[in-house]
Tab-separated table of C-alpha atoms in Angstrom:
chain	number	residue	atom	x	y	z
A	1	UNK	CA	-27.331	13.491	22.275
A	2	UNK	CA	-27.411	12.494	18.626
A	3	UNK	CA	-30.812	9.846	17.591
A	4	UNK	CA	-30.107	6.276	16.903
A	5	UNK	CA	-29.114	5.739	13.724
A	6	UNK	CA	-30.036	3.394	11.336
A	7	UNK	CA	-27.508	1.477	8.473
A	8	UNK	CA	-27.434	-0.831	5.802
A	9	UNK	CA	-24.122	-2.979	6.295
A	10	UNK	CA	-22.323	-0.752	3.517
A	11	UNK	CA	-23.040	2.052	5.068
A	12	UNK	CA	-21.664	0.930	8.232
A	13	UNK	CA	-18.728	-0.733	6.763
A	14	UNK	CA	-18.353	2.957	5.014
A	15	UNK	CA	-18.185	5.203	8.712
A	16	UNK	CA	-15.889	2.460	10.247
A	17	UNK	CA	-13.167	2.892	7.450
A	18	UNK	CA	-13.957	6.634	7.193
A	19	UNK	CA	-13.150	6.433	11.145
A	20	UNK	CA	-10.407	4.047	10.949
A	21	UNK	CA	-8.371	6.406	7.953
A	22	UNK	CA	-8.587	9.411	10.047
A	23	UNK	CA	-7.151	7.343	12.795
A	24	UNK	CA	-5.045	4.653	11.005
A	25	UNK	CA	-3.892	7.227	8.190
A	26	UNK	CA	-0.197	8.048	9.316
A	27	UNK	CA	1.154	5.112	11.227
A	28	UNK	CA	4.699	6.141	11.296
A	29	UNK	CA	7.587	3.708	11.198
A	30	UNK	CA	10.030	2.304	12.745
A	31	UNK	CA	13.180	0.039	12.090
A	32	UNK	CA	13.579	-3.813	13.381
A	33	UNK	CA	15.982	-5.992	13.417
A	34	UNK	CA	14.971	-9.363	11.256
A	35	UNK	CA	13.875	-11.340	14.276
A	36	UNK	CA	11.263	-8.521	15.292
A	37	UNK	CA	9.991	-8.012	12.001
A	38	UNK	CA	7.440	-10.982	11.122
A	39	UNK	CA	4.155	-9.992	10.317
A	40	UNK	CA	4.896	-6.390	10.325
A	41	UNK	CA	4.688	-4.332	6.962
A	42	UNK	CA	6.994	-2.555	4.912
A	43	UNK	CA	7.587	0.920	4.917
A	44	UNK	CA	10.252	1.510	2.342
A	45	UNK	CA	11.135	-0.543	-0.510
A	46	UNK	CA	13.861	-2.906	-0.731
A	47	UNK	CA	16.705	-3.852	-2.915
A	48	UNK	CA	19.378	-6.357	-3.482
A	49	UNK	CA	22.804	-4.733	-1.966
A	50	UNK	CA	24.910	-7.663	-3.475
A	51	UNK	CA	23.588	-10.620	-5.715
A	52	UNK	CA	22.354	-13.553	-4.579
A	53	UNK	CA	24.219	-15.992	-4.810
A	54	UNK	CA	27.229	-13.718	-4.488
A	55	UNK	CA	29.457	-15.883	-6.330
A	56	UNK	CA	29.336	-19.153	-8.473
A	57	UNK	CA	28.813	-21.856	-6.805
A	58	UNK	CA	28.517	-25.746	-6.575
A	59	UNK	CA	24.964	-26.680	-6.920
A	60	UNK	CA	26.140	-31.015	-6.648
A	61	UNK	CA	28.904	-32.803	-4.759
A	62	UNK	CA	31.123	-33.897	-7.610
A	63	UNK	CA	34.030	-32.489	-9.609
A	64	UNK	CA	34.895	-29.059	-10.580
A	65	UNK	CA	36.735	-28.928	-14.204
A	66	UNK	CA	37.082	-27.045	-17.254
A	67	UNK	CA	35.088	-28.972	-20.338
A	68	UNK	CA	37.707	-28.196	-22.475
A	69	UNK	CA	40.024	-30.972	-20.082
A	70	UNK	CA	37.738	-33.383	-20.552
A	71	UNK	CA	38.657	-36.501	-22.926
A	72	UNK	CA	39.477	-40.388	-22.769
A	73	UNK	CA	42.326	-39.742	-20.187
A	74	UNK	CA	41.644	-39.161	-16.633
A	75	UNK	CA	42.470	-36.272	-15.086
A	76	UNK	CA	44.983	-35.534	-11.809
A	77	UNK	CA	42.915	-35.159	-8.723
A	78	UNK	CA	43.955	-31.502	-6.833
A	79	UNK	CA	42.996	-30.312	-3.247
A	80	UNK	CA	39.607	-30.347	-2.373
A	81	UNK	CA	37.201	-27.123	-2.165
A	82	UNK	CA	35.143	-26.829	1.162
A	83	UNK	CA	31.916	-24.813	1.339
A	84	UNK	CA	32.731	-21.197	3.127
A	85	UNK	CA	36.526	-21.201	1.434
A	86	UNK	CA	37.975	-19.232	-0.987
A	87	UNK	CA	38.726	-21.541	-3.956
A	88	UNK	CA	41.913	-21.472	-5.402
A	89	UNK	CA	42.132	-21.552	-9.341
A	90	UNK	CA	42.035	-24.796	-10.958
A	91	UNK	CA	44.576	-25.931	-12.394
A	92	UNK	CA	45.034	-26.561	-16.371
A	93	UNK	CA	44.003	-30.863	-17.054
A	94	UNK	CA	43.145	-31.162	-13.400
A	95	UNK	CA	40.122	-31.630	-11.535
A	96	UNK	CA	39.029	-30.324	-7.875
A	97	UNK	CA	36.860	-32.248	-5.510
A	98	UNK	CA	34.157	-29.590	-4.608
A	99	UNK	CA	31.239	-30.145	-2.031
A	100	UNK	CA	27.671	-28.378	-2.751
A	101	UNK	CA	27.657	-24.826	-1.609
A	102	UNK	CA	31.168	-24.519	-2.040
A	103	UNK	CA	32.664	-21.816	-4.536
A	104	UNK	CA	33.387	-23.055	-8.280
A	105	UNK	CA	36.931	-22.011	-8.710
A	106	UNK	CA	38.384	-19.654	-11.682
A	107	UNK	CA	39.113	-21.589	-14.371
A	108	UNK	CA	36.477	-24.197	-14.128
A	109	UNK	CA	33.372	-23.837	-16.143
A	110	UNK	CA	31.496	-27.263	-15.099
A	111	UNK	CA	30.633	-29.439	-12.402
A	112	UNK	CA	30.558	-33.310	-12.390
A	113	UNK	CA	28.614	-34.645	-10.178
A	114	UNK	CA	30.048	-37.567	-8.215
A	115	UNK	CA	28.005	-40.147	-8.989
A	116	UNK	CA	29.422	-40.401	-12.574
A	117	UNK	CA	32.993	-40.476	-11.885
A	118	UNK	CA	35.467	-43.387	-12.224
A	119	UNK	CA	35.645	-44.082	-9.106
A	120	UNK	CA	32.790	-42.618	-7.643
A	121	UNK	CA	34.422	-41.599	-4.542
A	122	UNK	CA	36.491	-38.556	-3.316
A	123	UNK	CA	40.315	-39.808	-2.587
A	124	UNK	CA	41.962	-38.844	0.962
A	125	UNK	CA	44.723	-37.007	1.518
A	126	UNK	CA	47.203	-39.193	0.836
A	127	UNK	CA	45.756	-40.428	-2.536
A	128	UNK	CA	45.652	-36.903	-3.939
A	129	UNK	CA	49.080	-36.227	-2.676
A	130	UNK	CA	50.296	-39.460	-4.475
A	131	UNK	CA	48.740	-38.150	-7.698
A	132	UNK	CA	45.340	-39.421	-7.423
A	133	UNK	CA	43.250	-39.681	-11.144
A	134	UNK	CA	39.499	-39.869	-12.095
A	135	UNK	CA	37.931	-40.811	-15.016
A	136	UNK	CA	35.392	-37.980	-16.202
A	137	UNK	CA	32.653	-38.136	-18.825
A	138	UNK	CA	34.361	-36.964	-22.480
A	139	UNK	CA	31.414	-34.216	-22.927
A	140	UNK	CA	29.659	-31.763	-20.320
A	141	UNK	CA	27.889	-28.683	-20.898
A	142	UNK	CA	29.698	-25.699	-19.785
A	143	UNK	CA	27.626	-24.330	-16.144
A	144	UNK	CA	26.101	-27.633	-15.456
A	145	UNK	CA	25.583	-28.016	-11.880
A	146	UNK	CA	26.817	-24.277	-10.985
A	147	UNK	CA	24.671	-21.772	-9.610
A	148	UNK	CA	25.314	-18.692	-11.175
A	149	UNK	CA	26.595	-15.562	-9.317
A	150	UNK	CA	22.735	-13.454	-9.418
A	151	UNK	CA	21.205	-16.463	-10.768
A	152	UNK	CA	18.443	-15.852	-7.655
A	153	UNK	CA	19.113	-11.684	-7.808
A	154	UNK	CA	21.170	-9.186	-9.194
A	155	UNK	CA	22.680	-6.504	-7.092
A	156	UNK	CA	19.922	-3.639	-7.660
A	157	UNK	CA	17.595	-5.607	-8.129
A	158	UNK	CA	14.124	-4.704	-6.618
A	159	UNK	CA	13.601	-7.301	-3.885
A	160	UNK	CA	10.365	-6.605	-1.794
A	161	UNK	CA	7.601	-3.865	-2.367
A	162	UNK	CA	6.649	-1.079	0.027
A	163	UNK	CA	3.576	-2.308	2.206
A	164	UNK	CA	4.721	-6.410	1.844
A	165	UNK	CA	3.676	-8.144	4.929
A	166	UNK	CA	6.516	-9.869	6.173
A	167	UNK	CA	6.309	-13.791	6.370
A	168	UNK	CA	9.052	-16.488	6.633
A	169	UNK	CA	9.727	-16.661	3.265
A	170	UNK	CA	10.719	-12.738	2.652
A	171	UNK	CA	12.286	-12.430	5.892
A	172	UNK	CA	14.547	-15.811	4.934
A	173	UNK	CA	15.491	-13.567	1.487
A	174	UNK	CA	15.957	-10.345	3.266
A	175	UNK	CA	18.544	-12.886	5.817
A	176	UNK	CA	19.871	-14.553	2.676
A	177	UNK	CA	20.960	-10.656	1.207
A	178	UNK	CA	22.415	-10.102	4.379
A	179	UNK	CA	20.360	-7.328	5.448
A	180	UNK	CA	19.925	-7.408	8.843
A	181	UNK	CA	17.346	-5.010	9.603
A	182	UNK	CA	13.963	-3.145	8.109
A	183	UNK	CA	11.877	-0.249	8.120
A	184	UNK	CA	8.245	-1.030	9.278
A	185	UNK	CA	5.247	0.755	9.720
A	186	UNK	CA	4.590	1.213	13.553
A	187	UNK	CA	1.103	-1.333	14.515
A	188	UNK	CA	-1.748	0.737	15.460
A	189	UNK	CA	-2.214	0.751	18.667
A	190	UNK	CA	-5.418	-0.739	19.933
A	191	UNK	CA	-7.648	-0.926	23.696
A	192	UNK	CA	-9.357	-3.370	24.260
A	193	UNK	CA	-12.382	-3.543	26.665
A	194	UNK	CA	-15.237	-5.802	27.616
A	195	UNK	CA	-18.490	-4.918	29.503
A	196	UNK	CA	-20.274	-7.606	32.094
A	197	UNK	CA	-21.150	-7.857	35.757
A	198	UNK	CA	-21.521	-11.389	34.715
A	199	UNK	CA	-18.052	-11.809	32.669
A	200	UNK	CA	-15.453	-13.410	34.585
A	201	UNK	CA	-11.458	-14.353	33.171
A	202	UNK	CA	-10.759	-17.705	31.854
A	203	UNK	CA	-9.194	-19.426	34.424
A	204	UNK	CA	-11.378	-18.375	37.198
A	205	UNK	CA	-14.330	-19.821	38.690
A	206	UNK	CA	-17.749	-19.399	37.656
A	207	UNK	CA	-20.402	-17.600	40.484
A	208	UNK	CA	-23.856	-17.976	39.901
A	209	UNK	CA	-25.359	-16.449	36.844
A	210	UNK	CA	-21.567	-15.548	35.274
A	211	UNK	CA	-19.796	-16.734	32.140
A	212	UNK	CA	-16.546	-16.653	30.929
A	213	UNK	CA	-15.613	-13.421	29.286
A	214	UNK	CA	-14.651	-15.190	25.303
A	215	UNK	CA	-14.688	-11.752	24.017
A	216	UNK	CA	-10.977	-9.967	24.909
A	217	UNK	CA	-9.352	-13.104	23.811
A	218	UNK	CA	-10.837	-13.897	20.898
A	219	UNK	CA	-10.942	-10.374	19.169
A	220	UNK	CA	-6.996	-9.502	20.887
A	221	UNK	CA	-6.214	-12.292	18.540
A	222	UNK	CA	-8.230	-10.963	15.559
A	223	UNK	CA	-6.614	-7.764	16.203
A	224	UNK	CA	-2.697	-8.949	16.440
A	225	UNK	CA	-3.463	-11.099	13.423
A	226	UNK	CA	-4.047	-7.868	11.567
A	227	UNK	CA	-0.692	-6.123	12.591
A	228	UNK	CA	-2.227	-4.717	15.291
A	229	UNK	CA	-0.647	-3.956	19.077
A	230	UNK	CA	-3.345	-4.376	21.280
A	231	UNK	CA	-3.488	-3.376	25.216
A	232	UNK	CA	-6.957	-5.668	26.809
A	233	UNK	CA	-8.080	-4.102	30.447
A	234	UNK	CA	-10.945	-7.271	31.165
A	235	UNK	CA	-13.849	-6.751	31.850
A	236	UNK	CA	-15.065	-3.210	33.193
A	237	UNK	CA	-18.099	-2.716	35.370
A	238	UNK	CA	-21.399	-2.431	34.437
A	239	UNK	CA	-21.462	0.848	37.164
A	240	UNK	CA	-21.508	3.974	34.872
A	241	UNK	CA	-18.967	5.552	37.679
A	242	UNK	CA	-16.866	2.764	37.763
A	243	UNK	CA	-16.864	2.091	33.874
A	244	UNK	CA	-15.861	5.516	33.062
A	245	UNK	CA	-13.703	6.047	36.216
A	246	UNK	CA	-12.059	2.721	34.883
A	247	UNK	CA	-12.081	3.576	31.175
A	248	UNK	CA	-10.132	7.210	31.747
A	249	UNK	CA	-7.447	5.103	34.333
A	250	UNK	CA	-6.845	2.671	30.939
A	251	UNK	CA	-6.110	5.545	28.852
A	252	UNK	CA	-3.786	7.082	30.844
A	253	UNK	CA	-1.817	4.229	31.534
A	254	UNK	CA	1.690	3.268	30.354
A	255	UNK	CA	3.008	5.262	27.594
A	256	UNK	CA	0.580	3.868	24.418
A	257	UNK	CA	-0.634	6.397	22.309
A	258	UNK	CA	-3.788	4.750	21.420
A	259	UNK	CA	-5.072	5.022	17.996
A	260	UNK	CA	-8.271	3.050	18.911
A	261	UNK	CA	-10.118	2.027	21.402
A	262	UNK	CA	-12.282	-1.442	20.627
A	263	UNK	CA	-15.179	-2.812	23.148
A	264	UNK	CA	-17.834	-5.576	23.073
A	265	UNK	CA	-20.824	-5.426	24.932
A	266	UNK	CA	-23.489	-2.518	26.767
A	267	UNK	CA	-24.912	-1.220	23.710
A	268	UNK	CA	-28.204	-2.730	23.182
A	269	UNK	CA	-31.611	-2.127	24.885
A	270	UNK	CA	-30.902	-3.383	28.214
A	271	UNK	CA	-31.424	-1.936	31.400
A	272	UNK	CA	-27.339	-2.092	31.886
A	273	UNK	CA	-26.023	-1.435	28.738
A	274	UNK	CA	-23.173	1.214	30.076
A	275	UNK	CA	-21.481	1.880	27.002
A	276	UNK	CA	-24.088	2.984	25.266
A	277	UNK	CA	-25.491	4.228	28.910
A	278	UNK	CA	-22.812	6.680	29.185
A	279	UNK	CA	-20.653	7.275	26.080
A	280	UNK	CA	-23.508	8.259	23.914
A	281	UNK	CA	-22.893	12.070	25.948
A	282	UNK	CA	-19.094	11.908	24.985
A	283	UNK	CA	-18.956	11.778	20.824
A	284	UNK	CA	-20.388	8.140	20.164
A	285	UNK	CA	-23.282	7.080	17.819
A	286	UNK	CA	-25.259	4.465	18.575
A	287	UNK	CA	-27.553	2.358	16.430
A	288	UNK	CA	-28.657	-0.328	14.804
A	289	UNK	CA	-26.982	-2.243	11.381
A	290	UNK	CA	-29.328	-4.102	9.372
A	291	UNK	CA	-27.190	-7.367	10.118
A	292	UNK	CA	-28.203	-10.797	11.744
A	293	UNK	CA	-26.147	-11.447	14.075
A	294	UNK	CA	-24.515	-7.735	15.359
A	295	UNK	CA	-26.825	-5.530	14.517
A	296	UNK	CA	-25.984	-3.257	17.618
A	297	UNK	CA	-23.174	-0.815	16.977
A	298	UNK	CA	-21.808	2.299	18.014
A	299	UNK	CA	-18.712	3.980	16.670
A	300	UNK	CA	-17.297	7.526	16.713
A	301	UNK	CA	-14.405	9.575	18.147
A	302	UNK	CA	-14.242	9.355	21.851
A	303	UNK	CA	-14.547	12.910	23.665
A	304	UNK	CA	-13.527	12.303	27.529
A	305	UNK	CA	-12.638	15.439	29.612
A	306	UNK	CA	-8.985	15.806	29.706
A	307	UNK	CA	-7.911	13.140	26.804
A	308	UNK	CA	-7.303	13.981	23.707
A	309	UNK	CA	-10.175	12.397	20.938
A	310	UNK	CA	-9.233	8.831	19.864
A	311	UNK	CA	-11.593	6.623	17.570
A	312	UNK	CA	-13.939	4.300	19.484
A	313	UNK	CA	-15.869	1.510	17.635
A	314	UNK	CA	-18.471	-0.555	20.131
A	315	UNK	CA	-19.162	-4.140	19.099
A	316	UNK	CA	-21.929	-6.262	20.805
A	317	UNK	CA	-21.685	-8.682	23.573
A	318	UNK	CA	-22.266	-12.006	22.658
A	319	UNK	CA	-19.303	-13.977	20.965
A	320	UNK	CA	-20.702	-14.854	17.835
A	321	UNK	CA	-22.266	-11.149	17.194
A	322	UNK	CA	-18.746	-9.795	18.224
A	323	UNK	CA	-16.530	-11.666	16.098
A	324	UNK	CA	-18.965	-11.094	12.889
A	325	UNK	CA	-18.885	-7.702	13.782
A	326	UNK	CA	-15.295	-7.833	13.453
A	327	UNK	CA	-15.076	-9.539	10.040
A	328	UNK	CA	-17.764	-7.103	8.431
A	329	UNK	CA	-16.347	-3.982	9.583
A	330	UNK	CA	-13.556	-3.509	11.416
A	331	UNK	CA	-11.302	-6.385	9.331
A	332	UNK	CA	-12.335	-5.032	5.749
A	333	UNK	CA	-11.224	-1.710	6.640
A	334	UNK	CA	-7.753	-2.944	8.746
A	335	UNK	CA	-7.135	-4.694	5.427
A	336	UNK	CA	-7.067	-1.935	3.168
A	337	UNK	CA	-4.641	0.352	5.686
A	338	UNK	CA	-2.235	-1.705	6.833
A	339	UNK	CA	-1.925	-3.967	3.910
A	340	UNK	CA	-3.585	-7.718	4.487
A	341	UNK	CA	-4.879	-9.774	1.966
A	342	UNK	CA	-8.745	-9.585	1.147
A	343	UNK	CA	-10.855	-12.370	2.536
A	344	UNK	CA	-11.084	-14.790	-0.373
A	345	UNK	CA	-14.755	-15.097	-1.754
A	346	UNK	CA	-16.469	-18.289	-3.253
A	347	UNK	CA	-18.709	-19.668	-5.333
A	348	UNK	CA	-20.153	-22.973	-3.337
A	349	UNK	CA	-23.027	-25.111	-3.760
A	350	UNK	CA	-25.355	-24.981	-0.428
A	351	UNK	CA	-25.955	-28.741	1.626
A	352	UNK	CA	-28.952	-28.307	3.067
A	353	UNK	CA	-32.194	-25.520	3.721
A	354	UNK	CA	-31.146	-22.248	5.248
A	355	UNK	CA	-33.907	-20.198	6.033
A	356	UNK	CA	-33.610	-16.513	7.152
A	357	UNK	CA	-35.389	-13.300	8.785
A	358	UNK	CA	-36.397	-10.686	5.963
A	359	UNK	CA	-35.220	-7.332	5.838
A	360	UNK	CA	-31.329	-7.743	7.346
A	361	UNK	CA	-28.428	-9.618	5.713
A	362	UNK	CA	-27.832	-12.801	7.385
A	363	UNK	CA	-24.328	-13.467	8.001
A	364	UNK	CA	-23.893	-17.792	8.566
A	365	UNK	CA	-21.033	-19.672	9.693
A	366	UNK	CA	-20.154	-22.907	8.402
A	367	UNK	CA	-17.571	-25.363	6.885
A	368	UNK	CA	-16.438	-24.820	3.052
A	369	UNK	CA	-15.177	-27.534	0.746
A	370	UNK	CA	-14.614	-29.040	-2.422
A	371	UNK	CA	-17.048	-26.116	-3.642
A	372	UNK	CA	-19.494	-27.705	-1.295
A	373	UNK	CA	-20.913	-25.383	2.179
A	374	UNK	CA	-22.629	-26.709	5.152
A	375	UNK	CA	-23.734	-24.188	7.795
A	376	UNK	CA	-23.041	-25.107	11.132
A	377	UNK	CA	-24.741	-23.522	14.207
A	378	UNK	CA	-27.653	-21.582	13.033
A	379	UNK	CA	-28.476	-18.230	13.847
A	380	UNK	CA	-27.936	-17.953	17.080
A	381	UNK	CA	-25.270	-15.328	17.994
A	382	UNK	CA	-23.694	-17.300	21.556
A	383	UNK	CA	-22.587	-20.875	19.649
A	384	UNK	CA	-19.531	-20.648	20.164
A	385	UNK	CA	-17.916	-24.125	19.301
A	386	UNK	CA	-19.849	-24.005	15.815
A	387	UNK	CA	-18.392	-20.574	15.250
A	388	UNK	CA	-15.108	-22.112	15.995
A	389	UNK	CA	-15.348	-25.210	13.773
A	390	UNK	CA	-16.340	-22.688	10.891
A	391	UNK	CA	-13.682	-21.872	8.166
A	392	UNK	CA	-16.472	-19.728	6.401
A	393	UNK	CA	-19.556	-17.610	6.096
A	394	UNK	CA	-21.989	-16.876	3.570
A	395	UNK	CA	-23.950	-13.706	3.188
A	396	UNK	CA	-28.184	-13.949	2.631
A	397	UNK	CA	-29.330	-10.803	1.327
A	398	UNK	CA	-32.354	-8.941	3.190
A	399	UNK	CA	-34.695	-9.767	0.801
A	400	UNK	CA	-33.783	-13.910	0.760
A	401	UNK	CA	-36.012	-15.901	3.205
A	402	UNK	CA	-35.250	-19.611	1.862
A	403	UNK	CA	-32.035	-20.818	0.116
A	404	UNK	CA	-32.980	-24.441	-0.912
A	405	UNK	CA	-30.505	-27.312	-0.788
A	406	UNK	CA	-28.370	-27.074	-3.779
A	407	UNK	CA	-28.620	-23.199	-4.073
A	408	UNK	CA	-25.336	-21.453	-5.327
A	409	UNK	CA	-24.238	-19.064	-2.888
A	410	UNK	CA	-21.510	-16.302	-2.622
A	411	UNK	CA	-18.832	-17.929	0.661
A	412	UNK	CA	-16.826	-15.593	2.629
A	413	UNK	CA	-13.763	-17.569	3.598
A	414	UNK	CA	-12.205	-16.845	7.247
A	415	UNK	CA	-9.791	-19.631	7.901
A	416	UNK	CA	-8.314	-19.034	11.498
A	417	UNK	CA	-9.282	-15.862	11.422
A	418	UNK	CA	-6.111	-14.103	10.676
């Protein structure tokens, strides 16, 4: 049994990514179809296999024509050109009705645009067969209105970097290039615990003395916002038999090959605290962080007789104390593996007194703005609905015990959380 240990945040935030590389360090990949792939991350490069657009096209409904046609006398009106048809050459002294999208035939260099033809209306059938004419502009800059074949990418180009997270916008390309399917880097596979006699589901009723567990929902989210895949059990007994009976049946279940197991809860100085209780005898450190609120936390690999070592970072119990827990530690070091974008950090002008406890760094929640933050909620580690109406914190060093209205301080932005 190792002695409680004793961090400064960066040292903590230090062990958790040193755990989280020897765990997180080879995720593998795998290949998804389009559909599957948002949010994942790259695992190979990508490039363009044709151009984009693949061939010139009309960028305006109007008239395709060669400039060199154009003049005082109008010109004979041919067969129209529909988007998602091959376009037959134009014609020498003619023009062709072309809708946007649709391909700018060989042998016309220009588009007119509708709107400034005499008349400004498309003929029917019947008028074009009867020799149908239109009166064009005398002068029009050759590739007006046509969107050249590559003008978005060349064939070969480079289209998406290795370790891109995939959003709407690069899977809509990737769709647009016709490729139909990517290589990703497998999620990290994640279980998810909580600790309680008095934790109960959401949904159920409330006994005497119990809460609703916030805990598994709120950090599976966290956790699938990162790229994670994350497998939650509820809430496991505060019986050291049944907790580790319980734990070892999760493990074993299904076919996940877990890459890290995540809990909140038992590992303070209570009388019940079973995490700490009993996994302190199987490979995990316990301790205290130098951080208001979540200054309980354990991490290590997990040693259980007959499974194979997996990492195993404990977070406390209440809400508030969990989820900073998660931004401080666990999130910084997700970011840098698999790829997310760094929380953004501020400059903002404080709204009103914050006062704080010496000798740990005060993590706050409030709202950000205009350059302007207001802390919401206070210190206390179980509020909830002011952590949830928070888009930010901001960080009070250990040796700060009054931050005036109107101080500068340095804002941590979290948005929803992802």
């Amino acid at each position: 049994m190792t002695s409680p240990f004793r961090r400064s945040v960066t040292e903590h935030r230090a062990g958790i990514k040193d755990l989280l590389d020897k765990a997180l360090g080879d995720p593998g990949t795998e290949t998804l179809v389009l559909d599957r792939a948002l949010g994942r991350t790259l695992a190979a490069p990508v490039t363009a296999p044709r151009s984009l657009p693949p061939w010139d096209n009309s960028q305006m409904d109007g008239y395709a024509v060669n400039t060199a046609d154009l003049g005082p006398e109008p010109l004979r009106v041919v067969a129209p050109i529909a988007a998602g048809v091959a376009a037959p050459d134009l014609e020498t002294g003619t023009a062709a009705p072309i809708m946007t999208g649709a391909p700018v035939p060989a042998g016309a260099n220009t588009v007119i645009p509708i709107e400034a033809a005499e008349p400004d209306r498309f003929p029917g059938e019947a008028e074009t067969a009867s020799g149908f004419r239109v009166r064009l502009p005398a002068i029009a800059e050759p590739g007006s209105y046509i969107r050249a074949t590559g003008s978005d990418i060349a064939a070969g180009d480079p289209v998406l970097a290795a370790g891109t997270r995939l959003g709407p916008t690069s899977l809509g390309l990737l769709a647009g290039l016709g490729i139909g399917e990517v290589a990703v880097f497998r999620r990290p596979e994640v279980l998810l615990l909580s600790t309680g006699d008095e934790l109960v589901a959401p949904g159920s009723e409330l006994a005497p003395g119990q809460i609703h567990d916030a805990n598994t929902t709120m950090l599976a989210a966290a956790l699938e916002s990162a790229g994670c895949a994350v497998t939650t059990v509820g809430v496991l007994d505060d019986s050291p038999e049944s907790f580790m009976a319980s734990l070892g049946q999760a493990l074993d279940a299904g076919e996940r090959s877990y890459r890290l197991v995540l809990s909140s809860g038992g590992i303070s100085q209570g009388a019940f605290d079973v995490v700490k209780e009993v996994l302190i005898n199987h490979g995990i450190e316990f301790g205290s962080v130098a951080m208001q609120p979540g200054g309980p936390q354990g991490a290590g690999n997990l040693a259980l007789p007959g499974h194979a070592p997996v990492a195993f970072i404990a977070f406390p119990g209440n809400p508030v104390s969990a989820y900073v827990s998660y931004e401080m530690f666990l999130r910084p070091a997700l970011a840098e593996i698999l790829g997310l974008p760094e929380r953004q950090q501020l400059l903002a002008t404080l709204t009103e007194e914050v006062t704080s406890m010496p000798n740990k760094l005060q993590v706050r929640r409030g709202s950000y703005a205009g350059g302007v933050f207001t802390p919401l909620g206070g210190a206390s580690s179980h509020l909830l609905a002011a952590l949830a109406g928070s888009n930010s914190f901001i960080l009070i060093d250990e040796d700060t015990t009054v931050l005036p209205a109107g101080s500068p301080v340095q804002v941590l932005i979290i948005g929803d959380g992802s």
